[in-house]
């Protein structure tokens, strides 16, 4: 990698960390350049603007090819394994916080929702049999987001103190309910 | 009310709005005093510090006497009615965002989790039959938090575009699953 490419990567990584954890509106650009150890003018050079930097960061979110890979098993099984395995707590927290902190943002919320729909929901809907499954898929997403908040942020007894295996059983139970709901 | 009481109330109301929506760490005190139209020094006088102001705001959260009132029916029924009625979308968003934005904060997360536990979870656990119900209660909370994010922030088709009545059916289905989980 050239020095410019290394700087760009570093900025992108720092931006993801800041935007996902604090939310787009709460992050001044100078916080990102400072944390990345580069001049703030380089953000404009490489990404055009704060929004451009966010859009580049967004490209790296929801990048879960294994959830859409037919050979890897049902997307629901893949998600349960991914979200309950202890080594992927960072992934789980990261994706969940990305959504929680940015999906309702007045400036970038719309592109976050569009990216989530296009990269994850639409392919999942096709595999689940089309639009009539939208209520089930929405309930499935609700289960994962809610469980993640309860385990990682609220840390409630009864979910946060369970082993990965027991947490996976809780997720499975709620996912089965989400998918069995009849409109 | 005296003028001092009015100012204190105004500061408290403004603080809730700011802390719940942006998160404790992201709100400078001068934003609150400016929005309330008072001198920032009055925050120190009335609340001691930023943390003191947050603690006073926290006293007003999770104040849902109807969920713990035995005569009002099962707490689960009360919650479903409360969260799906269109006129209480503001309440729902407010309580959910309070948790999402503050429960993992390094400085105040611990007192947020303790208040949630003491004011809402402990009384609910007693009504549900004690600690062995902790996994069911945690799953119940996960369902409400996740559904709220999907409907209010992510605005997913299949949940955000449902009538209040259909959304209540989705909540009921997931809540029944949460409560029927066997450890």
Tab-separated table of C-alpha atoms in Angstrom:
chain	number	residue	atom	x	y	z
A	1	UNK	CA	0.000	0.000	0.000
A	2	UNK	CA	1.125	3.549	-0.683
A	3	UNK	CA	1.351	6.018	2.172
A	4	UNK	CA	-1.838	7.681	0.901
A	5	UNK	CA	-3.672	4.344	0.933
A	6	UNK	CA	-2.502	3.632	4.477
A	7	UNK	CA	-3.732	7.051	5.635
A	8	UNK	CA	-7.080	6.525	3.903
A	9	UNK	CA	-7.526	3.109	5.548
A	10	UNK	CA	-6.595	4.503	8.936
A	11	UNK	CA	-9.128	7.326	8.588
A	12	UNK	CA	-11.830	4.890	7.526
A	13	UNK	CA	-11.204	2.564	10.446
A	14	UNK	CA	-11.200	5.452	12.930
A	15	UNK	CA	-14.372	6.858	11.361
A	16	UNK	CA	-16.240	3.539	11.712
A	17	UNK	CA	-15.288	3.284	15.371
A	18	UNK	CA	-16.396	6.886	16.067
A	19	UNK	CA	-19.590	6.948	13.966
A	20	UNK	CA	-20.793	3.506	15.118
A	21	UNK	CA	-20.287	4.246	18.800
A	22	UNK	CA	-21.222	7.913	19.096
A	23	UNK	CA	-23.508	8.495	16.110
A	24	UNK	CA	-22.920	10.656	13.040
A	25	UNK	CA	-24.248	13.908	14.535
A	26	UNK	CA	-22.069	13.609	17.647
A	27	UNK	CA	-18.691	13.238	15.935
A	28	UNK	CA	-16.760	16.356	14.882
A	29	UNK	CA	-14.379	15.630	11.990
A	30	UNK	CA	-11.409	16.885	14.000
A	31	UNK	CA	-12.005	14.077	16.535
A	32	UNK	CA	-11.516	11.548	13.742
A	33	UNK	CA	-8.412	13.197	12.267
A	34	UNK	CA	-6.934	13.576	15.749
A	35	UNK	CA	-7.560	9.919	16.649
A	36	UNK	CA	-6.107	8.840	13.299
A	37	UNK	CA	-3.130	11.154	13.823
A	38	UNK	CA	-3.497	12.976	10.503
A	39	UNK	CA	-4.339	16.494	9.371
A	40	UNK	CA	-8.089	17.184	9.162
A	41	UNK	CA	-7.642	18.540	5.607
A	42	UNK	CA	-6.854	15.010	4.416
A	43	UNK	CA	-10.452	13.954	5.144
A	44	UNK	CA	-11.654	16.486	2.585
A	45	UNK	CA	-8.998	15.312	0.127
A	46	UNK	CA	-9.796	11.596	0.409
A	47	UNK	CA	-13.535	11.637	1.113
A	48	UNK	CA	-14.807	15.065	0.045
A	49	UNK	CA	-16.773	15.766	3.232
A	50	UNK	CA	-18.025	14.341	6.529
A	51	UNK	CA	-20.926	12.782	4.678
A	52	UNK	CA	-18.516	11.328	2.094
A	53	UNK	CA	-16.477	9.773	4.890
A	54	UNK	CA	-19.644	8.313	6.423
A	55	UNK	CA	-20.731	6.892	3.065
A	56	UNK	CA	-17.339	5.199	2.663
A	57	UNK	CA	-17.646	3.784	6.183
A	58	UNK	CA	-21.177	2.579	5.433
A	59	UNK	CA	-19.814	0.535	2.513
A	60	UNK	CA	-18.040	-1.662	5.073
A	61	UNK	CA	-21.159	-2.235	7.230
A	62	UNK	CA	-23.639	-5.079	6.709
A	63	UNK	CA	-20.954	-6.941	4.815
A	64	UNK	CA	-21.951	-10.419	5.902
A	65	UNK	CA	-21.552	-12.660	2.849
A	66	UNK	CA	-22.001	-15.795	4.962
A	67	UNK	CA	-25.582	-14.816	5.788
A	68	UNK	CA	-26.462	-14.829	2.105
A	69	UNK	CA	-24.442	-17.905	1.137
A	70	UNK	CA	-26.858	-20.764	0.422
A	71	UNK	CA	-24.164	-23.374	1.136
A	72	UNK	CA	-23.581	-22.046	4.663
A	73	UNK	CA	-27.048	-23.183	5.805
A	74	UNK	CA	-30.147	-21.159	6.651
A	75	UNK	CA	-29.430	-17.438	7.189
A	76	UNK	CA	-31.180	-17.746	10.556
A	77	UNK	CA	-28.777	-20.491	11.690
A	78	UNK	CA	-25.797	-18.491	10.497
A	79	UNK	CA	-27.049	-15.411	12.375
A	80	UNK	CA	-27.630	-17.339	15.617
A	81	UNK	CA	-24.159	-18.870	15.456
A	82	UNK	CA	-22.567	-15.538	14.594
A	83	UNK	CA	-24.332	-13.559	17.313
A	84	UNK	CA	-23.929	-16.062	20.115
A	85	UNK	CA	-20.312	-17.147	19.564
A	86	UNK	CA	-18.200	-15.393	22.210
A	87	UNK	CA	-15.402	-14.530	19.787
A	88	UNK	CA	-17.764	-12.435	17.675
A	89	UNK	CA	-19.153	-10.217	20.414
A	90	UNK	CA	-17.228	-7.346	18.819
A	91	UNK	CA	-18.922	-7.917	15.437
A	92	UNK	CA	-22.296	-8.151	17.074
A	93	UNK	CA	-21.837	-4.994	19.102
A	94	UNK	CA	-20.448	-3.153	16.123
A	95	UNK	CA	-23.307	-3.944	13.722
A	96	UNK	CA	-25.957	-3.359	16.348
A	97	UNK	CA	-24.488	-0.070	17.521
A	98	UNK	CA	-24.076	1.084	13.921
A	99	UNK	CA	-27.851	0.758	13.499
A	100	UNK	CA	-28.859	2.045	16.918
A	101	UNK	CA	-26.718	5.159	16.676
A	102	UNK	CA	-27.322	6.100	13.048
A	103	UNK	CA	-30.569	4.676	11.623
A	104	UNK	CA	-32.655	7.576	12.956
A	105	UNK	CA	-30.108	10.326	12.250
A	106	UNK	CA	-31.771	13.246	10.405
A	107	UNK	CA	-28.909	13.585	7.919
A	108	UNK	CA	-27.671	10.029	7.249
A	109	UNK	CA	-30.507	7.867	8.621
A	110	UNK	CA	-32.039	7.472	5.205
A	111	UNK	CA	-28.873	6.115	3.543
A	112	UNK	CA	-28.290	3.795	6.525
A	113	UNK	CA	-31.800	2.355	6.172
A	114	UNK	CA	-31.403	2.051	2.402
A	115	UNK	CA	-28.059	0.225	2.720
A	116	UNK	CA	-29.477	-2.165	5.324
A	117	UNK	CA	-32.464	-2.884	3.095
A	118	UNK	CA	-30.423	-3.396	-0.054
A	119	UNK	CA	-27.470	-5.342	1.344
A	120	UNK	CA	-29.198	-7.552	3.886
A	121	UNK	CA	-32.989	-7.459	3.866
A	122	UNK	CA	-33.759	-7.695	0.165
A	123	UNK	CA	-31.527	-10.763	-0.406
A	124	UNK	CA	-32.975	-12.383	2.746
A	125	UNK	CA	-36.546	-11.669	1.610
A	126	UNK	CA	-35.866	-13.367	-1.726
A	127	UNK	CA	-34.618	-16.460	0.102
A	128	UNK	CA	-37.599	-16.415	2.459
A	129	UNK	CA	-40.106	-16.321	-0.379
A	130	UNK	CA	-40.727	-12.651	-1.091
A	131	UNK	CA	-42.574	-9.663	0.300
A	132	UNK	CA	-45.212	-11.625	2.176
A	133	UNK	CA	-42.416	-12.584	4.590
A	134	UNK	CA	-41.669	-8.926	5.453
A	135	UNK	CA	-43.426	-9.076	8.877
A	136	UNK	CA	-41.462	-12.214	9.820
A	137	UNK	CA	-38.163	-10.731	8.696
A	138	UNK	CA	-38.840	-7.470	10.584
A	139	UNK	CA	-39.612	-9.501	13.730
A	140	UNK	CA	-36.431	-11.539	13.210
A	141	UNK	CA	-34.353	-8.335	13.042
A	142	UNK	CA	-36.167	-7.001	16.148
A	143	UNK	CA	-35.202	-10.137	18.079
A	144	UNK	CA	-31.504	-9.787	17.235
A	145	UNK	CA	-31.326	-6.061	17.924
A	146	UNK	CA	-33.225	-6.330	21.205
A	147	UNK	CA	-31.271	-9.355	22.440
A	148	UNK	CA	-28.020	-7.623	21.619
A	149	UNK	CA	-28.972	-4.504	23.609
A	150	UNK	CA	-30.131	-6.596	26.580
A	151	UNK	CA	-26.957	-8.705	26.605
A	152	UNK	CA	-24.359	-6.051	25.717
A	153	UNK	CA	-25.683	-2.701	26.967
A	154	UNK	CA	-28.314	-3.329	29.639
A	155	UNK	CA	-26.509	-6.525	30.727
A	156	UNK	CA	-29.671	-7.958	32.276
A	157	UNK	CA	-29.460	-11.032	34.480
A	158	UNK	CA	-31.162	-13.909	32.680
A	159	UNK	CA	-29.566	-13.054	29.336
A	160	UNK	CA	-26.213	-11.331	29.943
A	161	UNK	CA	-25.041	-13.999	32.374
A	162	UNK	CA	-25.896	-16.972	30.153
A	163	UNK	CA	-23.270	-19.115	28.421
A	164	UNK	CA	-22.948	-18.716	24.652
A	165	UNK	CA	-24.836	-22.000	24.282
A	166	UNK	CA	-27.745	-20.953	26.511
A	167	UNK	CA	-27.906	-17.536	24.852
A	168	UNK	CA	-28.074	-19.301	21.470
A	169	UNK	CA	-31.080	-21.307	22.781
A	170	UNK	CA	-32.821	-18.077	23.788
A	171	UNK	CA	-32.147	-16.546	20.358
A	172	UNK	CA	-33.360	-19.722	18.624
A	173	UNK	CA	-36.595	-19.707	20.620
A	174	UNK	CA	-37.392	-16.081	19.735
A	175	UNK	CA	-36.297	-16.486	16.092
A	176	UNK	CA	-38.588	-19.508	15.720
A	177	UNK	CA	-41.423	-17.358	17.038
A	178	UNK	CA	-40.583	-14.513	14.639
A	179	UNK	CA	-40.589	-16.866	11.664
A	180	UNK	CA	-43.786	-18.689	12.677
A	181	UNK	CA	-45.897	-15.529	13.021
A	182	UNK	CA	-48.884	-15.636	10.683
A	183	UNK	CA	-50.161	-12.337	9.312
B	1	UNK	CA	-44.417	27.594	41.509
B	2	UNK	CA	-41.686	30.089	42.348
B	3	UNK	CA	-39.457	31.395	39.555
B	4	UNK	CA	-36.641	29.142	40.821
B	5	UNK	CA	-38.924	26.083	40.650
B	6	UNK	CA	-39.983	26.965	37.118
B	7	UNK	CA	-36.344	27.303	36.013
B	8	UNK	CA	-35.452	23.987	37.662
B	9	UNK	CA	-38.350	22.226	35.909
B	10	UNK	CA	-37.397	23.751	32.569
B	11	UNK	CA	-33.778	22.613	32.968
B	12	UNK	CA	-34.896	19.103	33.903
B	13	UNK	CA	-37.213	18.816	30.926
B	14	UNK	CA	-34.551	20.091	28.531
B	15	UNK	CA	-31.972	17.746	30.071
B	16	UNK	CA	-34.198	14.668	29.571
B	17	UNK	CA	-34.761	15.565	25.924
B	18	UNK	CA	-31.012	16.064	25.316
B	19	UNK	CA	-29.667	13.128	27.351
B	20	UNK	CA	-32.272	10.636	26.077
B	21	UNK	CA	-31.746	11.530	22.421
B	22	UNK	CA	-28.017	12.213	22.220
B	23	UNK	CA	-26.594	10.273	25.161
B	24	UNK	CA	-24.930	11.608	28.324
B	25	UNK	CA	-21.398	11.796	26.895
B	26	UNK	CA	-22.516	13.747	23.826
B	27	UNK	CA	-24.290	16.609	25.602
B	28	UNK	CA	-22.277	19.626	26.779
B	29	UNK	CA	-23.986	21.405	29.708
B	30	UNK	CA	-24.042	24.685	27.795
B	31	UNK	CA	-26.309	23.065	25.165
B	32	UNK	CA	-28.854	22.361	27.901
B	33	UNK	CA	-28.667	25.813	29.492
B	34	UNK	CA	-28.885	27.434	26.050
B	35	UNK	CA	-31.913	25.363	25.029
B	36	UNK	CA	-33.570	26.132	28.369
B	37	UNK	CA	-32.697	29.820	27.982
B	38	UNK	CA	-30.948	30.150	31.341
B	39	UNK	CA	-27.426	30.801	32.585
B	40	UNK	CA	-25.257	27.666	32.737
B	41	UNK	CA	-24.261	28.522	36.325
B	42	UNK	CA	-27.812	27.733	37.424
B	43	UNK	CA	-27.260	24.055	36.603
B	44	UNK	CA	-24.511	23.934	39.213
B	45	UNK	CA	-26.717	25.774	41.682
B	46	UNK	CA	-29.761	23.527	41.267
B	47	UNK	CA	-28.155	20.161	40.488
B	48	UNK	CA	-24.530	20.393	41.611
B	49	UNK	CA	-23.013	18.996	38.408
B	50	UNK	CA	-23.734	17.377	35.052
B	51	UNK	CA	-23.981	14.037	36.790
B	52	UNK	CA	-26.341	15.537	39.380
B	53	UNK	CA	-28.567	16.824	36.585
B	54	UNK	CA	-28.547	13.395	34.932
B	55	UNK	CA	-29.455	11.722	38.225
B	56	UNK	CA	-32.408	14.069	38.658
B	57	UNK	CA	-33.501	13.322	35.073
B	58	UNK	CA	-33.138	9.581	35.707
B	59	UNK	CA	-35.629	9.877	38.592
B	60	UNK	CA	-38.307	10.670	36.017
B	61	UNK	CA	-37.505	7.668	33.775
B	62	UNK	CA	-39.069	4.201	34.160
B	63	UNK	CA	-41.909	5.811	36.055
B	64	UNK	CA	-44.639	3.499	34.834
B	65	UNK	CA	-46.894	2.833	37.830
B	66	UNK	CA	-49.523	1.179	35.604
B	67	UNK	CA	-47.109	-1.646	34.729
B	68	UNK	CA	-46.830	-2.568	38.388
B	69	UNK	CA	-50.483	-2.039	39.300
B	70	UNK	CA	-52.073	-5.447	39.877
B	71	UNK	CA	-55.563	-4.056	39.142
B	72	UNK	CA	-54.519	-2.859	35.666
B	73	UNK	CA	-54.098	-6.448	34.425
B	74	UNK	CA	-50.948	-8.391	33.565
B	75	UNK	CA	-47.864	-6.178	33.144
B	76	UNK	CA	-47.345	-7.791	29.739
B	77	UNK	CA	-50.817	-6.721	28.572
B	78	UNK	CA	-50.257	-3.220	29.904
B	79	UNK	CA	-46.909	-3.011	28.080
B	80	UNK	CA	-48.344	-4.221	24.781
B	81	UNK	CA	-51.195	-1.716	24.960
B	82	UNK	CA	-48.836	1.082	25.957
B	83	UNK	CA	-46.244	0.383	23.271
B	84	UNK	CA	-48.618	-0.198	20.390
B	85	UNK	CA	-51.102	2.643	20.975
B	86	UNK	CA	-50.326	5.377	18.444
B	87	UNK	CA	-50.768	8.202	20.939
B	88	UNK	CA	-47.953	6.851	23.087
B	89	UNK	CA	-45.317	6.588	20.384
B	90	UNK	CA	-43.539	9.473	22.087
B	91	UNK	CA	-43.418	7.602	25.419
B	92	UNK	CA	-42.196	4.478	23.728
B	93	UNK	CA	-39.478	6.267	21.796
B	94	UNK	CA	-38.444	8.205	24.844
B	95	UNK	CA	-38.019	5.216	27.175
B	96	UNK	CA	-36.335	3.125	24.513
B	97	UNK	CA	-33.922	5.863	23.484
B	98	UNK	CA	-33.119	6.597	27.115
B	99	UNK	CA	-31.858	3.028	27.463
B	100	UNK	CA	-30.199	2.750	24.048
B	101	UNK	CA	-28.273	5.983	24.430
B	102	UNK	CA	-27.236	5.720	28.082
B	103	UNK	CA	-27.214	2.125	29.392
B	104	UNK	CA	-23.676	1.479	28.108
B	105	UNK	CA	-22.239	4.906	28.944
B	106	UNK	CA	-18.945	4.553	30.840
B	107	UNK	CA	-19.873	7.213	33.407
B	108	UNK	CA	-23.629	6.854	33.988
B	109	UNK	CA	-24.387	3.410	32.487
B	110	UNK	CA	-24.180	1.743	35.860
B	111	UNK	CA	-26.762	3.994	37.544
B	112	UNK	CA	-29.056	3.670	34.507
B	113	UNK	CA	-28.922	-0.127	34.742
B	114	UNK	CA	-29.428	-0.021	38.516
B	115	UNK	CA	-32.469	2.274	38.202
B	116	UNK	CA	-34.010	0.066	35.500
B	117	UNK	CA	-33.452	-3.004	37.647
B	118	UNK	CA	-34.849	-1.484	40.819
B	119	UNK	CA	-37.809	0.439	39.420
B	120	UNK	CA	-39.046	-1.965	36.778
B	121	UNK	CA	-37.385	-5.381	36.716
B	122	UNK	CA	-37.356	-6.287	40.399
B	123	UNK	CA	-41.077	-5.564	40.901
B	124	UNK	CA	-41.886	-7.448	37.682
B	125	UNK	CA	-39.775	-10.434	38.770
B	126	UNK	CA	-41.666	-10.630	42.056
B	127	UNK	CA	-44.961	-10.711	40.156
B	128	UNK	CA	-43.625	-13.351	37.746
B	129	UNK	CA	-42.547	-15.676	40.536
B	130	UNK	CA	-38.963	-14.706	41.340
B	131	UNK	CA	-35.460	-15.111	40.005
B	132	UNK	CA	-36.094	-18.274	38.015
B	133	UNK	CA	-38.088	-16.053	35.641
B	134	UNK	CA	-35.085	-13.824	34.901
B	135	UNK	CA	-34.408	-15.367	31.444
B	136	UNK	CA	-38.059	-14.861	30.436
B	137	UNK	CA	-38.108	-11.286	31.682
B	138	UNK	CA	-34.835	-10.483	29.870
B	139	UNK	CA	-36.280	-11.918	26.650
B	140	UNK	CA	-39.471	-9.903	27.176
B	141	UNK	CA	-37.427	-6.690	27.488
B	142	UNK	CA	-35.402	-7.676	24.389
B	143	UNK	CA	-38.605	-8.041	22.372
B	144	UNK	CA	-39.844	-4.567	23.313
B	145	UNK	CA	-36.520	-2.831	22.740
B	146	UNK	CA	-35.911	-4.557	19.404
B	147	UNK	CA	-39.443	-4.013	18.130
B	148	UNK	CA	-39.242	-0.363	19.070
B	149	UNK	CA	-35.965	0.131	17.157
B	150	UNK	CA	-37.339	-1.687	14.100
B	151	UNK	CA	-40.569	0.311	14.075
B	152	UNK	CA	-39.255	3.748	15.095
B	153	UNK	CA	-35.640	3.987	13.918
B	154	UNK	CA	-35.054	1.417	11.182
B	155	UNK	CA	-38.686	1.759	10.032
B	156	UNK	CA	-38.637	-1.661	8.373
B	157	UNK	CA	-41.473	-2.680	6.075
B	158	UNK	CA	-43.429	-5.475	7.753
B	159	UNK	CA	-43.371	-3.780	11.152
B	160	UNK	CA	-43.180	0.000	10.662
B	161	UNK	CA	-46.054	0.037	8.172
B	162	UNK	CA	-48.457	-2.036	10.292
B	163	UNK	CA	-51.527	-0.594	11.996
B	164	UNK	CA	-51.369	-0.256	15.785
B	165	UNK	CA	-53.579	-3.350	16.012
B	166	UNK	CA	-51.361	-5.491	13.760
B	167	UNK	CA	-48.224	-4.279	15.527
B	168	UNK	CA	-49.830	-5.263	18.849
B	169	UNK	CA	-50.375	-8.784	17.415
B	170	UNK	CA	-46.689	-9.000	16.475
B	171	UNK	CA	-45.658	-7.856	19.957
B	172	UNK	CA	-48.084	-10.319	21.573
B	173	UNK	CA	-46.679	-13.207	19.513
B	174	UNK	CA	-43.068	-12.444	20.490
B	175	UNK	CA	-43.962	-11.744	24.135
B	176	UNK	CA	-45.773	-15.092	24.381
B	177	UNK	CA	-42.603	-16.739	23.057
B	178	UNK	CA	-40.409	-14.862	25.556
B	179	UNK	CA	-42.612	-15.950	28.460
B	180	UNK	CA	-42.932	-19.581	27.331
B	181	UNK	CA	-39.156	-20.174	27.043
B	182	UNK	CA	-38.074	-23.026	29.334
B	183	UNK	CA	-34.571	-22.846	30.781
